[in-house]
Coordinates of C-alpha atoms in Angstrom, one line a residue:
X1 CA 25.0 -4.4 -4.9
X2 CA 25.1 -4.7 -8.9
X3 CA 27.5 -7.1 -10.5
X4 CA 30.6 -5.8 -11.5
X5 CA 31.1 -4.1 -15.2
X6 CA 32.1 -6.3 -17.6
X7 CA 35.5 -5.6 -19.8
X8 CA 35.3 -3.5 -22.5
X9 CA 31.5 -2.2 -21.4
X10 CA 30.9 1.6 -20.5
X11 CA 29.3 1.7 -16.9
X12 CA 26.4 3.7 -18.6
X13 CA 26.0 0.8 -21.0
X14 CA 26.2 -1.8 -18.3
X15 CA 23.7 -0.3 -16.3
X16 CA 21.2 0.1 -19.0
X17 CA 21.8 -3.7 -19.9
X18 CA 21.1 -4.9 -16.6
X19 CA 18.3 -2.6 -15.6
X20 CA 16.6 -2.7 -18.9
X21 CA 13.3 -3.2 -17.2
X22 CA 13.8 -0.1 -15.2
X23 CA 12.4 3.3 -16.7
X24 CA 14.7 6.0 -17.4
X25 CA 14.4 9.2 -16.0
X26 CA 16.5 12.3 -15.6
X27 CA 18.5 11.3 -12.7
X28 CA 19.5 8.2 -14.3
X29 CA 20.6 9.9 -17.5
X30 CA 22.7 12.3 -15.2
X31 CA 24.5 9.3 -13.2
X32 CA 24.7 7.4 -17.0
X33 CA 26.6 10.6 -18.3
X34 CA 28.6 11.2 -15.6
X35 CA 29.7 7.2 -15.6
X36 CA 30.5 7.4 -19.5
X37 CA 32.7 11.0 -19.1
X38 CA 34.2 9.9 -15.9
X39 CA 33.2 12.8 -13.6
X40 CA 33.9 11.2 -10.6
X41 CA 36.6 8.3 -11.9
X42 CA 39.6 10.0 -9.8
X43 CA 37.8 9.8 -6.4
X44 CA 39.6 8.1 -3.9
X45 CA 37.9 6.9 -0.5
X46 CA 40.0 6.4 2.7
X47 CA 37.1 4.2 4.2
X48 CA 35.4 6.6 6.4
X49 CA 34.2 10.2 5.8
X50 CA 36.9 12.8 6.0
X51 CA 38.8 15.8 4.6
X52 CA 40.8 16.1 1.6
X53 CA 44.3 14.8 3.3
X54 CA 42.1 12.0 4.4
X55 CA 40.9 10.8 1.4
X56 CA 44.4 11.6 -0.2
X57 CA 45.8 9.0 1.3
X58 CA 43.0 6.1 0.3
X59 CA 42.2 4.0 -2.6
X60 CA 40.6 4.6 -5.6
X61 CA 36.6 4.6 -4.8
X62 CA 35.5 1.3 -5.8
X63 CA 31.9 2.7 -5.6
X64 CA 31.1 4.2 -9.1
X65 CA 28.6 6.6 -7.5
X66 CA 27.7 7.6 -3.9
X67 CA 24.0 9.0 -2.8
X68 CA 22.9 9.5 0.5
X69 CA 19.5 9.5 2.5
X70 CA 19.8 12.4 5.2
X71 CA 16.9 12.4 7.2
X72 CA 16.8 15.2 10.5
X73 CA 15.9 12.7 13.4
X74 CA 13.1 15.1 14.5
X75 CA 9.9 12.9 13.8
X76 CA 9.2 9.5 12.1
X77 CA 9.6 9.0 8.5
X78 CA 6.4 9.2 6.1
X79 CA 5.7 7.9 2.6
X80 CA 7.3 10.6 0.9
X81 CA 10.4 9.8 2.8
X82 CA 9.7 6.4 1.5
X83 CA 10.1 7.8 -2.2
X84 CA 13.5 9.2 -1.3
X85 CA 15.0 5.9 0.4
X86 CA 13.7 3.9 -2.9
X87 CA 15.3 6.5 -4.9
X88 CA 18.8 7.2 -3.3
X89 CA 19.3 3.3 -2.3
X90 CA 18.0 2.3 -5.5
X91 CA 20.1 4.4 -7.6
X92 CA 23.3 3.2 -5.9
X93 CA 22.5 -0.3 -6.0
X94 CA 21.7 -0.3 -9.8
X95 CA 25.1 2.0 -10.7
X96 CA 27.7 -0.2 -8.6
X97 CA 27.3 2.2 -6.1
X98 CA 26.9 3.0 -2.3
X99 CA 24.3 4.9 -0.5
X100 CA 25.2 6.6 2.8
X101 CA 22.3 6.6 5.8
X102 CA 23.3 9.9 7.5
X103 CA 21.4 11.8 10.1
X104 CA 21.4 15.5 9.8
X105 CA 21.3 15.9 13.5
X106 CA 22.1 19.7 13.5
X107 CA 19.3 20.7 15.4
X108 CA 19.5 19.3 19.0
X109 CA 16.2 20.8 20.4
X110 CA 14.0 18.7 18.3
X111 CA 15.8 15.7 17.6
X112 CA 15.8 12.4 19.9
X113 CA 17.2 8.6 19.7
X114 CA 14.0 7.4 19.5
X115 CA 13.4 9.0 15.9
X116 CA 16.9 7.8 15.3
X117 CA 16.0 4.1 16.0
X118 CA 13.2 4.5 14.0
X119 CA 14.6 5.7 10.8
X120 CA 17.2 3.0 11.2
X121 CA 13.9 0.4 11.7
X122 CA 12.3 1.9 8.6
X123 CA 15.3 1.7 6.2
X124 CA 16.1 -1.8 7.5
X125 CA 12.7 -2.8 6.5
X126 CA 12.5 -1.2 3.3
X127 CA 15.3 -3.8 2.4
X128 CA 18.4 -1.5 2.3
X129 CA 22.1 -1.7 3.6
X130 CA 23.8 1.4 4.0
X131 CA 27.4 2.8 3.7
X132 CA 28.9 0.1 1.9
X133 CA 28.2 -3.1 4.5
X134 CA 25.7 -4.7 6.1
X135 CA 25.0 -3.7 9.8
X136 CA 27.4 -0.7 9.1
X137 CA 26.7 2.5 11.8
X138 CA 24.9 5.3 10.4
X139 CA 27.3 8.5 9.6
X140 CA 26.0 11.6 11.7
X141 CA 26.3 15.1 11.0
X142 CA 27.2 15.8 14.6
X143 CA 30.3 13.5 14.1
X144 CA 31.7 16.2 11.7
X145 CA 30.9 19.4 14.1
X146 CA 34.8 19.6 14.6
X147 CA 35.3 19.8 10.7
X148 CA 32.5 22.2 10.4
X149 CA 33.8 24.5 12.8
X150 CA 37.4 24.3 11.5
X151 CA 36.0 25.4 7.8
X152 CA 34.1 28.4 9.8
X153 CA 37.4 29.8 10.9
X154 CA 38.6 29.3 7.2
X155 CA 36.0 31.2 5.8
X156 CA 36.4 34.1 8.5
X157 CA 40.1 34.2 7.9
X158 CA 39.7 34.2 4.1
X159 CA 37.1 37.2 4.6
X160 CA 34.1 34.7 3.3
X161 CA 32.3 35.0 6.8
X162 CA 31.7 37.7 9.6
X163 CA 30.0 37.9 12.7
X164 CA 26.4 39.8 12.8
X165 CA 25.3 41.3 16.2
X166 CA 22.1 42.5 14.5
X167 CA 18.5 41.4 15.8
X168 CA 16.6 38.6 14.0
X169 CA 14.0 41.4 13.3
X170 CA 16.7 43.7 11.9
X171 CA 18.6 41.1 10.0
X172 CA 14.9 40.0 8.3
X173 CA 14.3 43.6 7.3
X174 CA 17.6 44.3 6.0
X175 CA 17.4 41.1 3.8
X176 CA 15.0 43.0 1.6
X177 CA 12.5 41.1 -0.6
X178 CA 12.3 40.1 -4.1
X179 CA 11.8 43.4 -5.1
X180 CA 14.2 44.9 -3.1
X181 CA 17.7 44.3 -2.5
X182 CA 19.1 43.9 1.2
X183 CA 21.2 46.5 3.1
X184 CA 24.5 45.5 4.2
X185 CA 24.8 44.9 8.1
X186 CA 27.0 47.4 10.0
X187 CA 29.1 44.7 11.3
X188 CA 29.8 43.4 7.8
X189 CA 33.0 45.4 7.3
X190 CA 34.6 43.8 10.6
X191 CA 38.3 42.6 10.2
X192 CA 38.7 38.6 9.6
X193 CA 40.5 39.0 13.3
X194 CA 37.9 40.4 14.8
X195 CA 35.4 38.1 13.5
X196 CA 37.6 35.3 14.3
X197 CA 38.0 36.5 17.9
X198 CA 34.3 37.0 18.8
X199 CA 33.5 33.7 16.7
X200 CA 35.7 31.9 19.3
X201 CA 33.9 33.8 22.2
X202 CA 30.7 32.4 20.7
X203 CA 32.0 28.8 20.8
X204 CA 33.3 29.4 24.2
X205 CA 29.8 30.1 25.7
X206 CA 30.7 34.0 26.2
X207 CA 27.8 35.3 24.6
X208 CA 24.0 34.9 24.9
X209 CA 21.8 32.6 22.7
X210 CA 20.5 34.6 19.9
X211 CA 22.6 37.9 20.4
X212 CA 24.9 36.9 17.5
X213 CA 25.2 34.6 14.6
X214 CA 28.0 33.8 11.9
X215 CA 26.9 34.9 8.3
X216 CA 28.6 34.0 5.1
X217 CA 30.0 37.2 3.3
X218 CA 28.2 36.7 -0.5
X219 CA 26.1 39.3 -2.1
X220 CA 23.0 41.4 -0.3
X221 CA 21.9 42.6 -3.6
X222 CA 21.7 39.0 -4.9
X223 CA 18.5 38.4 -6.9
X224 CA 18.2 34.8 -4.7
X225 CA 17.7 36.0 -1.5
X226 CA 19.1 32.8 0.2
X227 CA 22.5 34.1 -1.0
X228 CA 21.9 37.3 0.8
X229 CA 24.6 36.7 3.5
X230 CA 22.8 33.5 5.1
X231 CA 23.5 32.6 8.5
X232 CA 26.1 29.4 9.0
X233 CA 26.0 29.2 12.7
X234 CA 24.0 30.2 15.7
X235 CA 24.3 30.2 19.4
X236 CA 22.0 27.5 21.2
X237 CA 22.8 26.6 24.6
X238 CA 20.9 23.0 24.0
X239 CA 22.1 19.3 24.8
X240 CA 22.7 17.3 21.8
X241 CA 21.7 13.4 21.8
X242 CA 25.0 12.7 20.4
X243 CA 27.3 15.6 21.2
X244 CA 25.7 16.1 24.9
X245 CA 27.0 19.7 26.1
X246 CA 29.9 20.0 24.1
X247 CA 28.9 22.6 21.8
X248 CA 27.1 25.7 22.4
X249 CA 27.0 26.8 18.8
X250 CA 25.5 24.6 16.0
X251 CA 25.9 25.0 12.4
X252 CA 23.0 25.8 10.2
X253 CA 21.4 22.9 7.9
X254 CA 22.3 24.9 4.7
X255 CA 25.8 25.1 5.6
X256 CA 26.2 21.6 7.2
X257 CA 24.5 19.7 4.5
X258 CA 27.1 20.4 1.7
X259 CA 30.0 19.9 4.1
X260 CA 28.6 16.4 4.8
X261 CA 28.2 15.5 1.5
X262 CA 31.5 16.3 0.4
X263 CA 33.3 14.7 3.6
X264 CA 31.4 11.6 2.5
X265 CA 32.4 11.6 -1.1
X266 CA 29.1 12.1 -2.2
X267 CA 28.6 12.3 -5.9
X268 CA 25.0 13.1 -6.8
X269 CA 23.3 14.7 -4.0
X270 CA 19.5 14.3 -4.5
X271 CA 16.7 16.4 -2.8
X272 CA 13.5 17.7 -3.2
X273 CA 12.6 20.7 -5.4
X274 CA 12.2 22.9 -2.5
X275 CA 15.9 23.0 -2.3
X276 CA 16.6 24.1 -5.7
X277 CA 17.4 27.7 -4.4
X278 CA 19.7 26.8 -2.1
X279 CA 21.9 25.0 -4.9
X280 CA 23.7 28.3 -5.3
X281 CA 24.8 28.3 -1.7
X282 CA 25.8 24.8 -1.8
X283 CA 27.8 25.4 -5.0
X284 CA 29.5 28.4 -3.6
X285 CA 30.4 27.0 -0.1
X286 CA 32.1 23.8 -1.5
X287 CA 34.1 26.1 -4.0
X288 CA 35.6 28.1 -1.3
X289 CA 36.1 25.1 0.8
X290 CA 38.2 23.1 -2.2
X291 CA 40.1 26.2 -3.0
X292 CA 43.2 27.6 -1.4
X293 CA 43.7 31.1 -0.4
X294 CA 47.0 33.1 0.5
X295 CA 46.4 35.2 3.5
X296 CA 48.1 38.6 3.9
X297 CA 50.6 37.0 6.4
X298 CA 51.7 34.8 3.6
X299 CA 50.1 31.7 4.9
X300 CA 48.1 29.5 2.1
X301 CA 45.0 28.1 3.8
X302 CA 42.0 26.1 2.6
X303 CA 42.1 23.1 0.5
X304 CA 39.8 21.6 3.3
X305 CA 37.8 19.2 0.9
X306 CA 38.5 16.7 -2.0
X307 CA 37.7 17.5 -5.6
X308 CA 35.4 16.9 -7.5
X309 CA 33.0 18.3 -5.4
X310 CA 29.0 17.0 -5.0
X311 CA 26.6 18.1 -7.4
X312 CA 23.2 18.7 -5.8
X313 CA 19.9 17.6 -8.1
X314 CA 16.3 18.2 -7.4
X315 CA 13.4 16.2 -7.9
X316 CA 9.5 16.5 -7.3
X317 CA 8.3 15.5 -3.9
X318 CA 5.6 13.0 -3.5
X319 CA 2.2 14.7 -3.5
X320 CA -0.4 12.0 -2.4
X321 CA -4.0 12.5 -2.3
X322 CA -6.1 12.2 0.8
X323 CA -2.6 12.5 2.8
X324 CA -0.6 15.2 4.6
X325 CA 3.3 14.6 5.0
X326 CA 3.9 17.8 7.1
X327 CA 5.8 16.6 10.1
X328 CA 4.0 19.4 12.3
X329 CA 0.7 18.4 11.1
X330 CA 1.3 15.0 11.5
X331 CA 2.6 15.3 15.3
X332 CA -0.9 17.4 15.9
X333 CA -2.9 14.2 15.1
X334 CA -0.8 12.2 17.5
X335 CA -0.6 14.8 20.3
X336 CA -4.2 15.8 20.0
X337 CA -5.1 12.2 19.9
X338 CA -7.0 12.0 16.6
X339 CA -5.1 8.9 16.0
X340 CA -3.5 6.6 18.2
X341 CA 0.1 7.3 17.4
X342 CA 2.9 7.5 15.0
X343 CA 1.9 4.0 14.0
X344 CA -1.7 4.3 13.5
X345 CA -2.5 2.0 10.7
X346 CA -4.2 5.1 9.1
X347 CA -1.1 7.4 9.2
X348 CA 1.4 7.8 6.1
X349 CA 4.4 7.3 8.3
X350 CA 6.4 4.2 7.3
X351 CA 5.8 2.8 10.7
X352 CA 1.9 3.3 9.9
X353 CA 1.9 1.8 6.9
X354 CA 4.0 -1.3 7.8
X355 CA 1.1 -2.0 10.7
X356 CA -1.4 -1.4 8.0
X357 CA -0.3 -4.0 5.9
X358 CA 2.0 -2.5 3.7
X359 CA 5.2 -4.4 2.2
X360 CA 8.6 -3.5 1.2
X361 CA 7.9 -4.6 -2.3
X362 CA 4.7 -2.8 -2.6
X363 CA 6.4 0.9 -1.4
X364 CA 9.6 -0.2 -3.9
X365 CA 6.8 -0.8 -6.4
X366 CA 4.8 2.5 -5.8
X367 CA 8.3 4.5 -6.1
X368 CA 9.4 3.0 -9.3
X369 CA 5.7 3.3 -10.6
X370 CA 5.2 7.1 -9.9
X371 CA 8.6 8.0 -11.5
X372 CA 11.0 10.7 -11.0
X373 CA 10.1 14.4 -12.4
X374 CA 11.1 17.9 -12.4
X375 CA 7.9 19.2 -11.9
X376 CA 5.2 18.7 -8.9
X377 CA 1.8 16.6 -9.4
X378 CA -0.4 14.7 -7.8
X379 CA -0.4 11.0 -7.2
X380 CA -3.9 9.3 -6.7
X381 CA -3.8 7.2 -3.4
X382 CA -5.3 4.4 -5.5
X383 CA -2.1 4.2 -7.0
X384 CA -0.4 3.5 -3.7
X385 CA -3.3 0.7 -2.9
X386 CA -2.9 -0.8 -6.2
X387 CA 0.6 -1.7 -5.6
X388 CA -0.1 -3.5 -2.3
X389 CA -2.8 -5.6 -4.1
X390 CA -0.5 -6.5 -6.8
X391 CA 2.1 -7.6 -4.0
X392 CA -0.1 -9.7 -2.0
X393 CA -2.6 -11.2 -4.5
X394 CA 0.2 -14.1 -5.2
X395 CA 1.7 -14.1 -1.6
X396 CA -1.3 -13.8 1.0
X397 CA -3.1 -16.8 2.1
X398 CA -6.6 -17.2 1.5
X399 CA -9.1 -17.2 4.5
X400 CA -12.8 -17.0 5.1
X401 CA -14.1 -14.6 7.5
X402 CA -17.4 -13.5 8.8
X403 CA -17.3 -9.8 9.4
X404 CA -21.2 -9.4 10.0
X405 CA -22.4 -12.9 11.3
X406 CA -25.6 -14.1 11.3
X407 CA -26.1 -17.9 12.3
X408 CA -27.3 -20.1 9.3
X409 CA -28.9 -23.6 10.5
X410 CA -29.0 -26.7 8.3
X411 CA -32.5 -27.7 9.7
X412 CA -31.8 -31.6 8.0
X413 CA -28.0 -31.6 8.8
X414 CA -28.8 -34.5 11.7
X415 CA -31.2 -36.4 9.8
X416 CA -28.8 -36.8 6.4
X417 CA -25.3 -36.5 8.1
X418 CA -25.7 -37.8 11.4
X419 CA -26.3 -35.9 14.8
X420 CA -23.3 -34.1 15.8
X421 CA -21.4 -34.8 12.8
X422 CA -18.5 -32.5 11.6
X423 CA -17.7 -33.0 8.0
X424 CA -13.8 -31.9 7.2
X425 CA -13.5 -29.7 4.2
X426 CA -10.4 -27.9 2.6
X427 CA -9.5 -25.3 0.3
X428 CA -6.3 -24.0 -1.5
X429 CA -4.5 -21.2 0.6
X430 CA -3.1 -20.0 -2.7
X431 CA -5.7 -20.6 -5.5
X432 CA -3.2 -19.8 -8.1
X433 CA -0.5 -22.1 -6.9
X434 CA -3.5 -24.7 -7.0
X435 CA -4.4 -24.2 -10.7
X436 CA -1.0 -24.1 -11.9
X437 CA -0.9 -27.5 -10.2
X438 CA -3.7 -28.6 -12.3
X439 CA -2.2 -27.4 -15.2
X440 CA 1.5 -28.9 -14.7
X441 CA 3.1 -25.6 -14.3
X442 CA 3.7 -26.0 -10.7
X443 CA 5.6 -29.4 -10.4
X444 CA 7.7 -29.8 -7.5
X445 CA 5.8 -27.0 -5.5
X446 CA 4.0 -27.8 -2.1
X447 CA 0.5 -26.6 -2.3
X448 CA -0.5 -24.9 0.9
X449 CA -4.2 -26.1 2.3
X450 CA -6.7 -25.1 4.6
X451 CA -8.8 -27.1 6.8
X452 CA -11.9 -26.4 8.4
X453 CA -15.1 -28.3 9.1
X454 CA -18.9 -27.9 8.3
X455 CA -21.6 -28.8 11.0
X456 CA -25.1 -28.5 11.2
X457 CA -24.5 -24.4 12.2
X458 CA -22.3 -22.1 10.5
X459 CA -22.2 -18.3 10.5
X460 CA -22.4 -16.4 7.3
X461 CA -22.8 -12.9 6.4
X462 CA -25.9 -11.0 7.4
X463 CA -26.1 -9.5 3.9
X464 CA -26.2 -13.1 2.2
X465 CA -29.5 -13.2 3.2
X466 CA -32.6 -11.7 1.8
X467 CA -36.1 -12.4 2.8
X468 CA -37.3 -10.1 -0.3
X469 CA -34.3 -10.0 -2.7
X470 CA -33.8 -6.9 -4.8
X471 CA -33.5 -7.5 -8.4
X472 CA -30.4 -9.9 -9.7
X473 CA -29.8 -10.9 -6.1
X474 CA -28.3 -14.3 -6.0
X475 CA -27.3 -15.5 -2.6
X476 CA -30.1 -16.7 0.0
X477 CA -33.7 -16.4 0.1
X478 CA -36.7 -18.3 0.3
X479 CA -36.0 -21.4 -2.3
X480 CA -33.0 -20.5 -3.4
X481 CA -29.8 -22.8 -3.9
X482 CA -26.4 -21.6 -3.1
X483 CA -23.0 -23.2 -2.5
X484 CA -21.3 -22.8 1.0
X485 CA -17.7 -22.3 -0.4
X486 CA -15.7 -25.6 -0.1
X487 CA -18.6 -27.5 1.2
X488 CA -22.3 -28.1 0.2
X489 CA -25.1 -26.8 -1.9
X490 CA -28.0 -25.7 0.7
X491 CA -31.4 -24.5 -0.1
X492 CA -33.0 -21.7 1.9
X493 CA -36.0 -22.4 4.0
X494 CA -36.5 -19.3 5.6
X495 CA -35.6 -17.5 8.9
X496 CA -36.2 -16.8 12.5
X497 CA -36.9 -13.7 14.4
X498 CA -36.5 -12.1 18.1
X499 CA -39.5 -10.4 19.8
X500 CA -38.1 -7.1 18.1
X501 CA -38.2 -8.7 14.6
X502 CA -34.3 -9.0 14.2
X503 CA -33.4 -12.0 12.5
X504 CA -31.4 -14.3 14.6
X505 CA -31.1 -17.4 12.2
X506 CA -31.3 -18.3 8.8
X507 CA -32.8 -21.5 7.9
X508 CA -32.0 -23.8 5.1
X509 CA -31.5 -27.6 4.2
X510 CA -28.2 -29.2 3.2
X511 CA -28.4 -30.9 -0.6
X512 CA -26.5 -34.1 0.1
X513 CA -23.6 -35.6 -2.2
X514 CA -22.7 -32.0 -3.7
X515 CA -19.7 -31.4 -1.4
X516 CA -17.0 -29.5 -3.1
X517 CA -14.5 -31.7 -4.8
X518 CA -16.7 -34.9 -4.9
X519 CA -18.0 -36.3 -7.9
X520 CA -21.2 -34.7 -7.0
X521 CA -20.2 -31.5 -6.7
X522 CA -21.9 -30.8 -10.1
X523 CA -24.9 -32.4 -9.9
X524 CA -26.9 -29.1 -8.7
X525 CA -26.2 -26.1 -10.6
X526 CA -26.1 -22.7 -8.3
X527 CA -25.3 -19.4 -9.3
X528 CA -23.6 -18.1 -6.5
X529 CA -21.1 -19.5 -3.6
X530 CA -21.0 -17.7 0.0
X531 CA -18.4 -17.7 2.3
X532 CA -18.9 -19.0 5.9
X533 CA -17.2 -20.1 9.0
X534 CA -18.3 -23.4 11.0
X535 CA -19.8 -22.6 14.5
X536 CA -17.7 -25.8 15.9
X537 CA -14.4 -24.2 14.7
X538 CA -14.7 -21.0 14.0
X539 CA -12.3 -18.3 16.0
X540 CA -13.6 -15.1 17.3
X541 CA -11.3 -12.1 16.1
X542 CA -11.2 -8.4 16.4
X543 CA -11.3 -6.9 12.8
X544 CA -10.4 -3.4 12.5
X545 CA -11.9 -1.9 9.1
X546 CA -9.4 0.9 8.3
X547 CA -10.5 3.7 5.7
X548 CA -8.6 6.7 4.4
X549 CA -7.9 9.8 7.2
X550 CA -9.0 12.2 5.4
X551 CA -12.2 12.7 3.3
X552 CA -10.8 15.3 1.1
X553 CA -8.2 14.4 -1.8
X554 CA -6.3 18.0 -0.7
X555 CA -7.2 18.2 3.1
X556 CA -4.4 20.9 3.7
X557 CA -4.9 22.8 0.3
X558 CA -5.9 26.5 0.4
X559 CA -5.1 27.3 3.9
X560 CA -8.1 25.5 5.2
X561 CA -7.9 23.2 8.5
X562 CA -7.0 20.1 7.7
X563 CA -8.6 18.8 11.1
X564 CA -11.9 19.6 9.4
X565 CA -11.4 16.6 6.8
X566 CA -11.1 14.1 9.0
X567 CA -13.0 11.4 7.9
X568 CA -15.2 10.1 11.1
X569 CA -15.4 6.9 9.7
X570 CA -11.8 5.9 9.4
X571 CA -12.0 3.1 11.7
X572 CA -14.7 0.9 12.6
X573 CA -13.8 -2.3 14.8
X574 CA -16.2 -5.4 14.5
X575 CA -16.1 -8.7 16.1
X576 CA -15.6 -11.2 13.4
X577 CA -15.5 -15.2 13.2
X578 CA -12.6 -16.2 11.3
X579 CA -11.9 -19.8 9.8
X580 CA -9.6 -21.9 12.1
X581 CA -6.5 -21.5 9.8
X582 CA -6.2 -18.0 10.7
X583 CA -6.1 -18.8 14.5
X584 CA -2.5 -19.6 13.8
X585 CA -1.6 -16.2 12.4
X586 CA 1.8 -14.6 13.6
X587 CA 2.0 -10.8 14.2
X588 CA 2.4 -9.3 10.5
X589 CA 1.1 -12.4 8.8
X590 CA -0.9 -11.3 6.0
X591 CA -4.4 -12.9 4.3
X592 CA -7.1 -12.3 1.7
X593 CA -10.3 -12.5 3.5
X594 CA -12.1 -13.9 0.9
X595 CA -14.8 -11.3 -0.7
X596 CA -13.5 -8.7 1.8
X597 CA -10.2 -8.0 1.1
X598 CA -6.3 -8.1 2.3
X599 CA -5.9 -8.2 5.9
X600 CA -2.7 -8.3 8.6
X601 CA -2.4 -9.6 11.8
X602 CA -1.6 -6.4 14.0
X603 CA 2.1 -6.2 15.0
X604 CA 1.4 -4.9 18.2
X605 CA -2.0 -6.2 19.7
X606 CA -2.4 -9.9 17.8
X607 CA -2.0 -12.6 20.1
X608 CA -2.7 -16.0 19.5
X609 CA -5.7 -15.9 22.5
X610 CA -7.1 -12.6 21.2
X611 CA -6.6 -12.1 17.0
X612 CA -6.7 -8.9 16.0
X613 CA -6.5 -8.2 12.0
X614 CA -6.3 -5.0 10.1
X615 CA -7.7 -3.9 6.9
X616 CA -4.9 -3.2 4.8
X617 CA -6.7 -2.9 1.4
X618 CA -10.0 -3.8 -0.3
X619 CA -10.2 -6.0 -3.2
X620 CA -10.8 -3.4 -5.4
X621 CA -11.0 0.5 -5.4
X622 CA -13.7 1.7 -3.3
X623 CA -12.9 5.4 -4.0
X624 CA -13.2 5.2 -7.5
X625 CA -15.4 6.9 -9.7

């Protein structure tokens, strides 16, 4: 929550002053204008969602604005949802407001508590609290089913809704299209009393699934097809994960959503552009549930929701290259075993990104960097990767790992250093802190150090030796000297081969008195330093080298089969040797494997006795031009 607005300072000015580093966008401009005008200053909040009478008994709302993140619990959240989470929770934070986490659980056939729990975990992991208090219970649309039913009965009595018994196909045909107006249902002229009687029969289970629906009575000739008497209730005998078998009729999403917003006193209802055409119905419904109506029998009904109503604003959804965000297609990848599950590190799901090694800070930076616009555009995947590199650069401890090992034998080691001798070596775990300390910047900061040993035999990368070096090659070849990073200068003397001609060992001699950090370290000049791990204390680890899941930047564009764009080399598993400091890694610990990239100890499979590391992101963009 942001700090209180100082006296004699407008909320918008305060927000601008405290968040000067954040770029403006049209949503911020809307919120700041509303705060300056006091659009929602008269709102009251009774401590929980409710109707007009409920909030009238409450106190003036201390939250300057209220936003909401309303996922349907029918799948795992993905990177697009992460953007929406950061927008809604971030704006509430920045303007002294509250963001609600609410489950839009109006479709019982596709929803499950597994998804509810995964969504709660994802929002927490991203660093946000909801509903105005740490550990508050999320709101649920299903908790409002009673009010939604009451509101539907009011719409019927006021002449704004009717029961339609046409088949789904008849309704589709009679709705018309963009060039042809719709045709009124033959049931549209029913009296309110008749509609109310039949609607109650629907509620009581006296009619079959799909045999009838309740429709809003608006305008079958409207140029906006969404306003051509949309369905607002349907019969569906399905057990709901929250309400069980209490209901056999369920509200449609487009009807439920604005009601949920109003009951929760939402001020700014932010959604993606595909809902823009639904905004007229959103406004139509709230206007009728706020107003009162005098019925022919003299009764005054209505006034069900508090005023002023929420307003809906649309922004562009996230379009990320090399990624699909369709829940249906992501489910296909899982159920067809193209990936190992929803949390496969190649998946764009939040659980997948987390297992891959992405951090909350990197995703928040990404959401802020791509901004908020009113028009769709494509964001290159490298932007997301860059945000992770930026976050891990100053946080991830360094370590040496050999991913394609070949043994290097220092043939003069025993003679120079002593038979079986192991020489202790060390390197800073966070080189930038070590540099700052030497410059006197990091006074009082404890500099973490890695410790390891060098002996007669070490592991090096196979690519660090060439019998016939290409032009410009600076690593090991006959007669060349390099430094073993953090250790000694060595001179290559050749290699040994097996019966098939494969190189089994690289041979070299150690140059005495050249150990890093000693007075003789600079006595021999070399053009390269290579990473290595000692045979004596190196640890075997499974390393999963992940790449992008798709080869095509737009895998599902143009109606093509996205499965055909799958990258067959998106996962390569190798047995690596890592330095002993990495043996102490705990699940989800992140490191920079020097020369290779940023890696994370797998959240699920990593164990002390069997380390497993996932490649999170390379040191640079290998997909760039």
